[in-house]
Structures are given as C-alpha cells and as structure tokens.
mmCIF file of C-alpha atoms in Angstrom:
data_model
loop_
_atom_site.group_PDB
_atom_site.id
_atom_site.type_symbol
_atom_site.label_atom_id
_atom_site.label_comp_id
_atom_site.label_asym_id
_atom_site.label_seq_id
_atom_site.Cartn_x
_atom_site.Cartn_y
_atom_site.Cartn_z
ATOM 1 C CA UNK A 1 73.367 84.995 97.780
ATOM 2 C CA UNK A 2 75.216 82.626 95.415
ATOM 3 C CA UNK A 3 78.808 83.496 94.943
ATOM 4 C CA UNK A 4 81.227 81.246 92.613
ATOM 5 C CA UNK A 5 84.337 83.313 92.567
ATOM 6 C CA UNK A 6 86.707 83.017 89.787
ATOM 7 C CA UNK A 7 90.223 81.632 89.591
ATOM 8 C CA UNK A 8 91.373 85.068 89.991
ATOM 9 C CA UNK A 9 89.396 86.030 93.169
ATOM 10 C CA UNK A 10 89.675 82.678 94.663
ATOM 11 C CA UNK A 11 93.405 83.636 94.670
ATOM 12 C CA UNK A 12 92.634 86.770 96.268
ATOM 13 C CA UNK A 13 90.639 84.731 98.851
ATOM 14 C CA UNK A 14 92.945 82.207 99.750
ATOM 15 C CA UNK A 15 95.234 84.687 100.466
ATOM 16 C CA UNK A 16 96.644 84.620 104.223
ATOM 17 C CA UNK A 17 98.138 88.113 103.758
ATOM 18 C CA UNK A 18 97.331 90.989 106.350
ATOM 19 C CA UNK A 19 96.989 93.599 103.646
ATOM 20 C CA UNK A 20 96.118 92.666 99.781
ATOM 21 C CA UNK A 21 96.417 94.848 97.222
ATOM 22 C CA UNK A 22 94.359 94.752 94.342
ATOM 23 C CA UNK A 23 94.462 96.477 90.858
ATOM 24 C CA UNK A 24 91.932 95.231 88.600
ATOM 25 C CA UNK A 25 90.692 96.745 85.655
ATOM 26 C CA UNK A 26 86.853 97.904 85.465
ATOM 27 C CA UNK A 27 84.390 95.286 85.266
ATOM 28 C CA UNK A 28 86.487 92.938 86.476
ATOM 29 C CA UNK A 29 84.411 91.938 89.604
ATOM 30 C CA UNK A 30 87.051 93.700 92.207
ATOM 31 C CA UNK A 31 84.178 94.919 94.746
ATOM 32 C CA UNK A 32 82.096 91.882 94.294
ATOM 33 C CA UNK A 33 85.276 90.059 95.500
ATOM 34 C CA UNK A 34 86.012 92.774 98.344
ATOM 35 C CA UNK A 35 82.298 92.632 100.119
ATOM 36 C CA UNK A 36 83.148 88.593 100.063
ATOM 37 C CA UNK A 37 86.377 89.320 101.871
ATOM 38 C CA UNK A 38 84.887 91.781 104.488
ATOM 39 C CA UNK A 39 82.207 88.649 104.904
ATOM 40 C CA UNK A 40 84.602 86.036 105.211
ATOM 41 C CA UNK A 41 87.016 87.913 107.312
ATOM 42 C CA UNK A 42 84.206 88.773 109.960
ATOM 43 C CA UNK A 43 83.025 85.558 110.317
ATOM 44 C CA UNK A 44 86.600 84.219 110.746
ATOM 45 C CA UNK A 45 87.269 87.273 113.652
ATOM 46 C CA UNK A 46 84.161 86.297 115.420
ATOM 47 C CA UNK A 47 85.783 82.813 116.297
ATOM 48 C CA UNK A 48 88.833 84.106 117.424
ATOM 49 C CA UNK A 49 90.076 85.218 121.385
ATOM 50 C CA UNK A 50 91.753 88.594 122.219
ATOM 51 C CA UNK A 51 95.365 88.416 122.479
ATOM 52 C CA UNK A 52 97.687 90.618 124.092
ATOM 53 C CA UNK A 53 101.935 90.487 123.505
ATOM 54 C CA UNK A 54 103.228 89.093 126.954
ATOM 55 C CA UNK A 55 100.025 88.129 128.111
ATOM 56 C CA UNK A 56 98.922 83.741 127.944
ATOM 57 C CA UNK A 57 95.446 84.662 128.748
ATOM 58 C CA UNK A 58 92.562 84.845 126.161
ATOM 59 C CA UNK A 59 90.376 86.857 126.359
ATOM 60 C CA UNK A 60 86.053 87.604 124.912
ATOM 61 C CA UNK A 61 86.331 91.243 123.483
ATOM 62 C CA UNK A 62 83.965 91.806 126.391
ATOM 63 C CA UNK A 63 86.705 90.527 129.143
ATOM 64 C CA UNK A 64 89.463 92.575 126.888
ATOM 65 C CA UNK A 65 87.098 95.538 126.987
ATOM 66 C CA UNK A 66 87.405 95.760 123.227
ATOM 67 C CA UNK A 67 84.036 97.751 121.646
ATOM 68 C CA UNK A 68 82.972 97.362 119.070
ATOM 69 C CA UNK A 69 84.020 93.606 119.266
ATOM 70 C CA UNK A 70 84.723 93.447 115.366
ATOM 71 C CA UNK A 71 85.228 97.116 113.910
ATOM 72 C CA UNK A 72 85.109 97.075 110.473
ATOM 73 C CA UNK A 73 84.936 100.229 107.830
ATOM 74 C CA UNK A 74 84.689 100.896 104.019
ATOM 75 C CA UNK A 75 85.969 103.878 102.301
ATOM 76 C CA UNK A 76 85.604 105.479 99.437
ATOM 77 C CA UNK A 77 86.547 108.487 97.573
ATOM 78 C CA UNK A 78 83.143 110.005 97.441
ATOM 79 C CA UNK A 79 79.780 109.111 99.385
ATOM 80 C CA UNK A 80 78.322 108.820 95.994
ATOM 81 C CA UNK A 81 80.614 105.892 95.433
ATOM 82 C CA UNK A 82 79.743 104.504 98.712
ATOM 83 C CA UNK A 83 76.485 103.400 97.407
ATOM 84 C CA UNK A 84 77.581 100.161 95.189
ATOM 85 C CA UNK A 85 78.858 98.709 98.492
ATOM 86 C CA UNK A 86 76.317 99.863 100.611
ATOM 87 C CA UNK A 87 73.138 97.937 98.646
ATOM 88 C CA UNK A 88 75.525 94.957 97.761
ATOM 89 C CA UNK A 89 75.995 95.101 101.760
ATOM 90 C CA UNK A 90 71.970 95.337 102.048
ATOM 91 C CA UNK A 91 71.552 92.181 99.198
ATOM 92 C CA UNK A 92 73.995 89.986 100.754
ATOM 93 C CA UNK A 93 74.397 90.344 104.297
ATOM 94 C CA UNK A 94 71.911 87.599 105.998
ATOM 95 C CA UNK A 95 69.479 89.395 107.710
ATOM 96 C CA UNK A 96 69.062 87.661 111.041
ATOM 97 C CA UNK A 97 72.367 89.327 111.631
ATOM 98 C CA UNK A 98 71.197 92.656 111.008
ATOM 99 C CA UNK A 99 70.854 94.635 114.155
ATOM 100 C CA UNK A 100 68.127 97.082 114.283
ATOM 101 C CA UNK A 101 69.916 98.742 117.761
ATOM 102 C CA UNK A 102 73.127 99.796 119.546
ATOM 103 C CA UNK A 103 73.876 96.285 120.773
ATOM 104 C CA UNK A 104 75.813 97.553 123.647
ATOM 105 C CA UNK A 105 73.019 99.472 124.418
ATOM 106 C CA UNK A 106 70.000 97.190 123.678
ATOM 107 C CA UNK A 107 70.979 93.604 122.386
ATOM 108 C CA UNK A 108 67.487 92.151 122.182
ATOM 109 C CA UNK A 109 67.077 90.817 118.712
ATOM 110 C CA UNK A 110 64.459 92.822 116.355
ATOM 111 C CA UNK A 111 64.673 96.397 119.570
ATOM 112 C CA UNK A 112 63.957 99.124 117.643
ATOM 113 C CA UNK A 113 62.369 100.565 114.563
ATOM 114 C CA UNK A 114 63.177 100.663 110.819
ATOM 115 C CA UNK A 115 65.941 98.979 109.337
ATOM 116 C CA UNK A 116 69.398 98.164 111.172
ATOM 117 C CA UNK A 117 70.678 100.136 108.084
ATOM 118 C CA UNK A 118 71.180 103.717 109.206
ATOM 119 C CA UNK A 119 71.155 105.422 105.603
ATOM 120 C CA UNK A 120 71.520 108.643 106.897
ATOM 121 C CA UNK A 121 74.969 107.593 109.063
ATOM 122 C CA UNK A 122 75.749 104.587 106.981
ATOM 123 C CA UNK A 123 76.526 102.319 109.245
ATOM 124 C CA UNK A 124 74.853 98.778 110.130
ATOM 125 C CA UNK A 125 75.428 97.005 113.805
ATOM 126 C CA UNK A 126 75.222 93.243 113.066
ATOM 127 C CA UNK A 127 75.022 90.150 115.861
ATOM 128 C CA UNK A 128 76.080 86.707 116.023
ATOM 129 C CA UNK A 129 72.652 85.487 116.751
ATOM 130 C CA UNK A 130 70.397 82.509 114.435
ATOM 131 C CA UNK A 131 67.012 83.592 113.195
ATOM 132 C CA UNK A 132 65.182 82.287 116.301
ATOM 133 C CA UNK A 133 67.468 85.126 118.002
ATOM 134 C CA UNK A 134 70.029 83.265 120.117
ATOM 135 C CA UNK A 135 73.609 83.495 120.229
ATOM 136 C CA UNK A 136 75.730 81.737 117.862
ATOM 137 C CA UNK A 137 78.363 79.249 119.420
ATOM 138 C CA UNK A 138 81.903 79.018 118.503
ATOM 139 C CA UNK A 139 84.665 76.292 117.955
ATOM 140 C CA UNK A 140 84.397 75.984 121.303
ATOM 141 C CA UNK A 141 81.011 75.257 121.966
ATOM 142 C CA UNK A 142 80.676 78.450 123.776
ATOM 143 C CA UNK A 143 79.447 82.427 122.477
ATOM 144 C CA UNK A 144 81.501 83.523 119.549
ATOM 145 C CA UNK A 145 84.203 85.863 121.941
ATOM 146 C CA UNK A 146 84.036 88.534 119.280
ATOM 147 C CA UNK A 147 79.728 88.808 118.444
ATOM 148 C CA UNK A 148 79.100 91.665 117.789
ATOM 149 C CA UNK A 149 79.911 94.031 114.319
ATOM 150 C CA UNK A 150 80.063 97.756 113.592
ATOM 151 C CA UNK A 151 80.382 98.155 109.887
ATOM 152 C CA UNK A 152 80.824 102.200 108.548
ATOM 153 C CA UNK A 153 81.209 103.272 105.743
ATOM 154 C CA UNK A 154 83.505 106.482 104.902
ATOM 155 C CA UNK A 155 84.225 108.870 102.996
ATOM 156 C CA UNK A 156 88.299 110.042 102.036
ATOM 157 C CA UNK A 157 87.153 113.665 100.670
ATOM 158 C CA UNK A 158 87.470 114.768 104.513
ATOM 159 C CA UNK A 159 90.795 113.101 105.191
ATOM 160 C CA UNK A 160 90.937 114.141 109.181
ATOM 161 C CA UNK A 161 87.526 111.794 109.863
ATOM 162 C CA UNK A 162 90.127 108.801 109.229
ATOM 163 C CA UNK A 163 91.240 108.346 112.306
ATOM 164 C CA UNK A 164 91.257 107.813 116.018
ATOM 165 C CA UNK A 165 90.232 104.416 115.911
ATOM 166 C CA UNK A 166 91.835 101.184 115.793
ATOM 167 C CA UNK A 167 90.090 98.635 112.860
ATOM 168 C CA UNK A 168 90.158 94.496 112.259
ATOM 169 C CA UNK A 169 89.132 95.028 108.653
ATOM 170 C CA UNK A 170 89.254 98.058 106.421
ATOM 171 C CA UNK A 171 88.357 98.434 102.647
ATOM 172 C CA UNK A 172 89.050 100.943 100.591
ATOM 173 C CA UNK A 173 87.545 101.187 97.236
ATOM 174 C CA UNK A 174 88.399 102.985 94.225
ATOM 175 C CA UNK A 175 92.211 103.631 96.014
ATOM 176 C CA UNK A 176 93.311 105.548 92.821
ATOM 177 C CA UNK A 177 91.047 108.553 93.507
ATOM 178 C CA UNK A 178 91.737 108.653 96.966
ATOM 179 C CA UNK A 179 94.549 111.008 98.194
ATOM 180 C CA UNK A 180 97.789 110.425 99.969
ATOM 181 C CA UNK A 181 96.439 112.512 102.955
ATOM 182 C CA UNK A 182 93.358 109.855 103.291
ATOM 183 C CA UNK A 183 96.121 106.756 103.230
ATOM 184 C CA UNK A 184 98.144 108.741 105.394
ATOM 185 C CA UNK A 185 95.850 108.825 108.038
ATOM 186 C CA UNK A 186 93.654 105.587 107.418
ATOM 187 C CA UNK A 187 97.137 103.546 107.171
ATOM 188 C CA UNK A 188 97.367 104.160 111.149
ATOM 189 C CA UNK A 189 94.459 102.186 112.355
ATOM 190 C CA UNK A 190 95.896 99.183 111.254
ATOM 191 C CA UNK A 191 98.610 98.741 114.333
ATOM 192 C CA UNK A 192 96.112 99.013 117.047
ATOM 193 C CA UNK A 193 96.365 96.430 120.205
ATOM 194 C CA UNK A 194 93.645 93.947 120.012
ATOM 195 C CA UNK A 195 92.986 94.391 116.344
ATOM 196 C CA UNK A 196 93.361 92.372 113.749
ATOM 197 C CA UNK A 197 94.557 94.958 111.360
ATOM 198 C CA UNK A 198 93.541 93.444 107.893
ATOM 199 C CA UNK A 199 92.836 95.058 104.987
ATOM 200 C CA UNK A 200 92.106 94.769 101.058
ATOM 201 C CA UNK A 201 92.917 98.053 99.464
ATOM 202 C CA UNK A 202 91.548 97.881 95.407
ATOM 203 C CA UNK A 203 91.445 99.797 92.926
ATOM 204 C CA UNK A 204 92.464 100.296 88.933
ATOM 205 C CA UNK A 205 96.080 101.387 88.396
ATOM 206 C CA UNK A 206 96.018 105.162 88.780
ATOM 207 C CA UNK A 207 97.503 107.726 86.021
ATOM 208 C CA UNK A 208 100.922 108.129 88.041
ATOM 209 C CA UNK A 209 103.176 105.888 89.447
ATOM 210 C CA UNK A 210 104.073 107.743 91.939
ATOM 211 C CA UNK A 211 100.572 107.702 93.705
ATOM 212 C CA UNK A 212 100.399 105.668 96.918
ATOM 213 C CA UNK A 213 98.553 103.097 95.704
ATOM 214 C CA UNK A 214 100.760 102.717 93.029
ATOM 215 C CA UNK A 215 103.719 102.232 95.072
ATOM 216 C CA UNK A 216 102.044 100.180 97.321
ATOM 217 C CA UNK A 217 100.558 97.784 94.783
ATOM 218 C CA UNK A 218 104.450 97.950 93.577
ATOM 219 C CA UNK A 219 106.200 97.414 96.788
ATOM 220 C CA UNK A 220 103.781 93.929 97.538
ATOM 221 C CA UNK A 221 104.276 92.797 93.929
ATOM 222 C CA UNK A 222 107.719 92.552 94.092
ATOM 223 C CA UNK A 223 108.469 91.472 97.305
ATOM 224 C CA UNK A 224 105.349 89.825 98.837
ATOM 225 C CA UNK A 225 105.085 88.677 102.771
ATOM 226 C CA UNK A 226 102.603 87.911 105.341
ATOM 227 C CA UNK A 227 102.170 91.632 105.865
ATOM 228 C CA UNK A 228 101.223 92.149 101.826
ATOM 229 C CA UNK A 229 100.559 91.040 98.993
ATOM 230 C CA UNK A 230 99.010 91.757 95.366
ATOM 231 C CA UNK A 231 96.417 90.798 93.207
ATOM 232 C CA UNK A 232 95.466 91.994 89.278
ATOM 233 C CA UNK A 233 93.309 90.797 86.530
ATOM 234 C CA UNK A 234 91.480 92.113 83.502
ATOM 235 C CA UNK A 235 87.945 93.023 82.712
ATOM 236 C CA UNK A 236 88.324 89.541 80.307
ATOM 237 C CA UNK A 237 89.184 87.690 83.495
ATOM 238 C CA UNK A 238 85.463 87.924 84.315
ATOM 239 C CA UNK A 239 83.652 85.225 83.529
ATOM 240 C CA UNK A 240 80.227 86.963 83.954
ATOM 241 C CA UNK A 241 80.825 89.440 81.103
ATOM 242 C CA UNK A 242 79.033 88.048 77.758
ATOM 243 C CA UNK A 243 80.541 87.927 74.718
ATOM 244 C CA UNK A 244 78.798 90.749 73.652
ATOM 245 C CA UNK A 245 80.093 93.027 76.473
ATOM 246 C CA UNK A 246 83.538 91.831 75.994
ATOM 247 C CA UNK A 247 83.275 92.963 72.196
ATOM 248 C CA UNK A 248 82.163 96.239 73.101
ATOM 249 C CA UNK A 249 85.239 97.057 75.642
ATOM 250 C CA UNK A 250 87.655 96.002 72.489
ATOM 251 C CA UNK A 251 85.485 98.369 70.436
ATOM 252 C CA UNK A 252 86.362 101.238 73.573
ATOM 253 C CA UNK A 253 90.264 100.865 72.050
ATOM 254 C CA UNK A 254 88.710 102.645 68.670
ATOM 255 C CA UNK A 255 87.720 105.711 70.676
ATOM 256 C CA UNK A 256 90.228 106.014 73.920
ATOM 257 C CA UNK A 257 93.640 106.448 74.124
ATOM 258 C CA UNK A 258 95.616 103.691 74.507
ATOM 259 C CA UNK A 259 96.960 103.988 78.101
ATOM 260 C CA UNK A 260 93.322 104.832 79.139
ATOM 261 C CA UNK A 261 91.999 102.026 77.527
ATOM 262 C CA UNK A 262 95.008 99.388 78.764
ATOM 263 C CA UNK A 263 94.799 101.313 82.332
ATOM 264 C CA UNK A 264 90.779 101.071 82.512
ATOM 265 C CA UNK A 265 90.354 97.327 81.396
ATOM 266 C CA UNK A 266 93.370 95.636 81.268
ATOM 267 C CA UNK A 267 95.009 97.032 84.941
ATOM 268 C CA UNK A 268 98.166 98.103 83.206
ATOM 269 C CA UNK A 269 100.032 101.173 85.140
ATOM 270 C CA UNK A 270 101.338 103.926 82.932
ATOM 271 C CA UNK A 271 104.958 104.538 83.201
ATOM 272 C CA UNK A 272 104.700 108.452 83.670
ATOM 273 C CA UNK A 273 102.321 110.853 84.929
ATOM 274 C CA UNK A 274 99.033 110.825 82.475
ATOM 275 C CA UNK A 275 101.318 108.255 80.241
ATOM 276 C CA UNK A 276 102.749 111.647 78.512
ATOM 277 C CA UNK A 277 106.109 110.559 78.500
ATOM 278 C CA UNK A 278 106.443 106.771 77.337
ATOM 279 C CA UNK A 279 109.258 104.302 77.528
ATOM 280 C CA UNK A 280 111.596 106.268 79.064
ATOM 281 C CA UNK A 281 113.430 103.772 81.040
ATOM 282 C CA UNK A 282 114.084 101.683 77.686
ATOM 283 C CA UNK A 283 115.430 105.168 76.232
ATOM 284 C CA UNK A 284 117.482 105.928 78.992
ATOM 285 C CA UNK A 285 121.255 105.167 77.591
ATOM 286 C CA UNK A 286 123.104 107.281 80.549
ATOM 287 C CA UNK A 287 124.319 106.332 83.634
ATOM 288 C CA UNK A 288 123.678 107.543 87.120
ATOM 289 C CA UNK A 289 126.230 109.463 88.795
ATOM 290 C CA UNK A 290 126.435 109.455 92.411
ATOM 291 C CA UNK A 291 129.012 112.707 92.728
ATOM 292 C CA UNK A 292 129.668 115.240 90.490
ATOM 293 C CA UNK A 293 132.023 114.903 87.248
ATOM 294 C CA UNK A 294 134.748 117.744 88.197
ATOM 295 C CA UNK A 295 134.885 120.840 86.526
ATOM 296 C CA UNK A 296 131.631 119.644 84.305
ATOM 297 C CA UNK A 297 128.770 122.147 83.955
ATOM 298 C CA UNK A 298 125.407 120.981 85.191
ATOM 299 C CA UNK A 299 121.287 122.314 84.522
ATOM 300 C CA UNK A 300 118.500 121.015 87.300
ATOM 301 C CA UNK A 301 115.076 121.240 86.095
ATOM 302 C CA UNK A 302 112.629 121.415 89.344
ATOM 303 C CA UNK A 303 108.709 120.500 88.627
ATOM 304 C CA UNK A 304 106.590 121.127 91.577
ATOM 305 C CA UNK A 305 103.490 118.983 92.420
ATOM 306 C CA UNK A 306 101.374 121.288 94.340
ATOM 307 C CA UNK A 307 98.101 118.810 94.868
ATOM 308 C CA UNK A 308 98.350 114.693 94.004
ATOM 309 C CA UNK A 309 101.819 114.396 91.726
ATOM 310 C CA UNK A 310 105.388 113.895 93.294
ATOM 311 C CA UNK A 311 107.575 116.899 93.042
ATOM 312 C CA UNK A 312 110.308 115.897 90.845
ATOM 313 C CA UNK A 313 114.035 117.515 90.935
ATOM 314 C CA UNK A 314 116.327 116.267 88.682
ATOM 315 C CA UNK A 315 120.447 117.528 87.453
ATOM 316 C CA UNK A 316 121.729 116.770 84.541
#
C-alpha cells in the first residue's frame, strides 16, 4: 500500500538508533509509522549474516541454529488494542509472503488451510519467497540468510508471558498504559546473542513523569546515542488530518482540561502526577541540602505508590 511518510516520520525512519522512542500525540500517525518500521526493519534483517563476538565466520540463521530466523513481536496493553495493528498488518503486508504453515515444519508455499493469519493465536509466519513461490535472493546473489519471520502479537496485562525469548524487533504500542512490570520483563529480550535487538517503543506522554516510558523518552531526549533516541510530534503534524478535523481537536480545548488536552494532541508531558501540582520547579526558591543544618528541626512527608506512581519521600 502507498505510504508517503511525513517530515516527522521520515525522521523517525532514518533513524539508525537501536531503540527509538516515540511520544506523539493522538492522531498523529505514530502506529502507521511503527508497522512501516517493523516492515522496513525485517526486510533489512533478512539481508544480513549471523554474527557472533570473537567469532570471523558468518553465518545463515540456519548454520547459527537461530529459529525463528527473524523474531519479531508487538505489544500492547490490551488484546483489544492489538487489533489496529493486527488488520493494518493484514492490509499491508504483501501477501506472497504470508505463510499459511510452520515453515520449519512445512515450507512449501500455499501448505495448509485458511489464512497464514492465526486470529485465534495472533501470530503470522511470513517467507522470503516471490509470488511464483521461490526463494528470494540476497545482496549476495544467494537465499536471504535470515528468510523466514515469526511475527506475535502480545499482550502486557499478563506481564510474566514477556519473556524467555530473545527478539530482532519489538514494538510496543500505547507504552503509557503499559506497566513497569511489562517493561521490566520485555526490556530483557533485547540483549540476546544473535539478535538484533531493535525496538520502537511509542506512545503519548503518560500522566506522570515518573512512569517508565516517561523516563525513558527523557533519558534518549537528552542525551541521544546509537543505543536511543527520541521522536515527538503533534496531532497538527499530520498532514492527513483535514482542516475540518484539525478544527474540531482545537474545539476539544473548550471541553478538556488543559494538560489532557496539551498531553492528548500536542505530546506535552505533565510536570506532576495527573498535572495536580503545576510549575513547581519554577516555584521552587530553596536550595538542596546534602547534610543536615545542625540543631535545625526537620518534618518528612512519605506518599506511598502502591500500583503505577513512584513512592515519594521527601524532608524538609
């Protein structure tokens, strides 16, 4: 299918980082961009040899023993949110590459029954292969060393399914409603030998600052690498929305708050937790004290976080 991407997510693309973060605000074409980037980044990881630290030899995933060849998984918070990605996945995904099999267990092109989408495990095996069914070549002139795709999609409300396996490419959408547990363990499967380890992590900003993605988005901002970096725009970055539709997310500022509104559309993080307490930083006129004052008198205030906020301690 067509895709023109914007100056914003043509940023995003030509992006060599390992892990990009992205906080856009709703509307503003974040998971179009993101199934582009799991498309682009496959294709790219097909072409390219198995390579070991301390080892000159390059290897087919089949020589390195690496299965799937390209492992590859989407997560959400929800499995109802799963569902965006999953039928852009089913519009956009050519469908000669669409296995209907296992194909480690049956690689003839068109085995099976049905569609190569399994809606009931979500999942979709895909092949290197043309539409006559034969192998695509590499670079090389010989078979792609990575051919072969398993694509899952998963969901973060049952945080110990994360793990236990080692992934080239992982997306996770909606990051803001996804807890620290889920990031905890789906941050792992990054470092895995033989992996590429890439990943685009998006998202709006979420109500704290102190959320993971937050910091995250936070840490790559302000000091970005070849390991990270970050990525924001607006809903009015989107050159798809009408005039019309524009006019009628200005007219949302009548009727939301205005840190809802500015967090929804225009990716701006509140300072505080729910933006209850604004500004405080400018209001701040004290210094910080790194020992006691002697013989001064001191109160500590102690707010515990018992589910998604930090617990906070603080002595004054």
């Amino acid at each position: 299918m067509p895709y023109t991407p914007h100056e914003h997510q043509l940023k995003l693309h030509k992006s060599k980082a390992k892990v990009k973060w992205n906080q856009t605000g709703r509307r503003g074409g974040k998971t179009r961009s993101a199934l582009e980037e799991d498309l682009a980044v496959i294709e790219s990881l097909s072409h390219k040899y198995v390579e070991f630290p301390n080892d000159p030899n390059k290897q087919t995933a089949e020589e390195a023993r690496l299965v799937p060849a390209i492992h590859v998984w989407t997560v959400a918070p929800t499995k109802a949110q799963m569902y965006q990605v999953w039928n852009e996945m089913q519009a956009f995904i050519p469908e000669h590459l669409v296995s209907k099999t296992n194909p480690y267990r049956d690689n003839k092109l068109g085995g099976g029954r049905g569609s190569g989408f399994k809606e009931d495990a979500l999942h979709v095996w895909l092949t290197f292969k043309d539409r006559n069914g034969r192998w695509l070549r590499g670079r090389d002139g010989k078979q792609r060393p990575r051919p072969v795709v398993f694509w899952e999609l998963k969901s973060a409300d049952n945080p110990e399914s994360l793990q236990s396996v080692g992934l080239d490419f992982l997306h996770v959408t909606e990051a803001q409603e996804i807890a620290e547990i889920g990031w905890n363990k789906l941050r792992p499967t990054l470092s895995s030998p033989g992996r590429a380890g890439r990943a685009l992590i998006e998202g709006i900003p979420p109500v704290s600052p102190s959320h993971w993605f937050a910091r995250n988005f936070k840490r790559a901002k302000a000091s970005p690498n070849s390991r990270r970096e970050s990525f924001s725009w607006t809903a009015f970055d989107n050159p798809l929305l009408t005039e019309d539709q524009k006019e009628e997310i200005r007219e949302d500022k009548e009727t939301m708050m205005e840190d809802d509104w500015n967090r929804l559309y225009m990716a701006i993080q509140p300072e505080g937790v729910g933006a209850f307490f604004r500004k405080v930083d400018k209001a701040a006129i004290a210094t910080q004290l790194l020992r006691p004052k002697p013989n001064a008198e001191y109160v500590a205030g102690l707010d515990l976080g018992r589910s998604n906020d930090a617990t906070v301690l603080i002595i004054k």
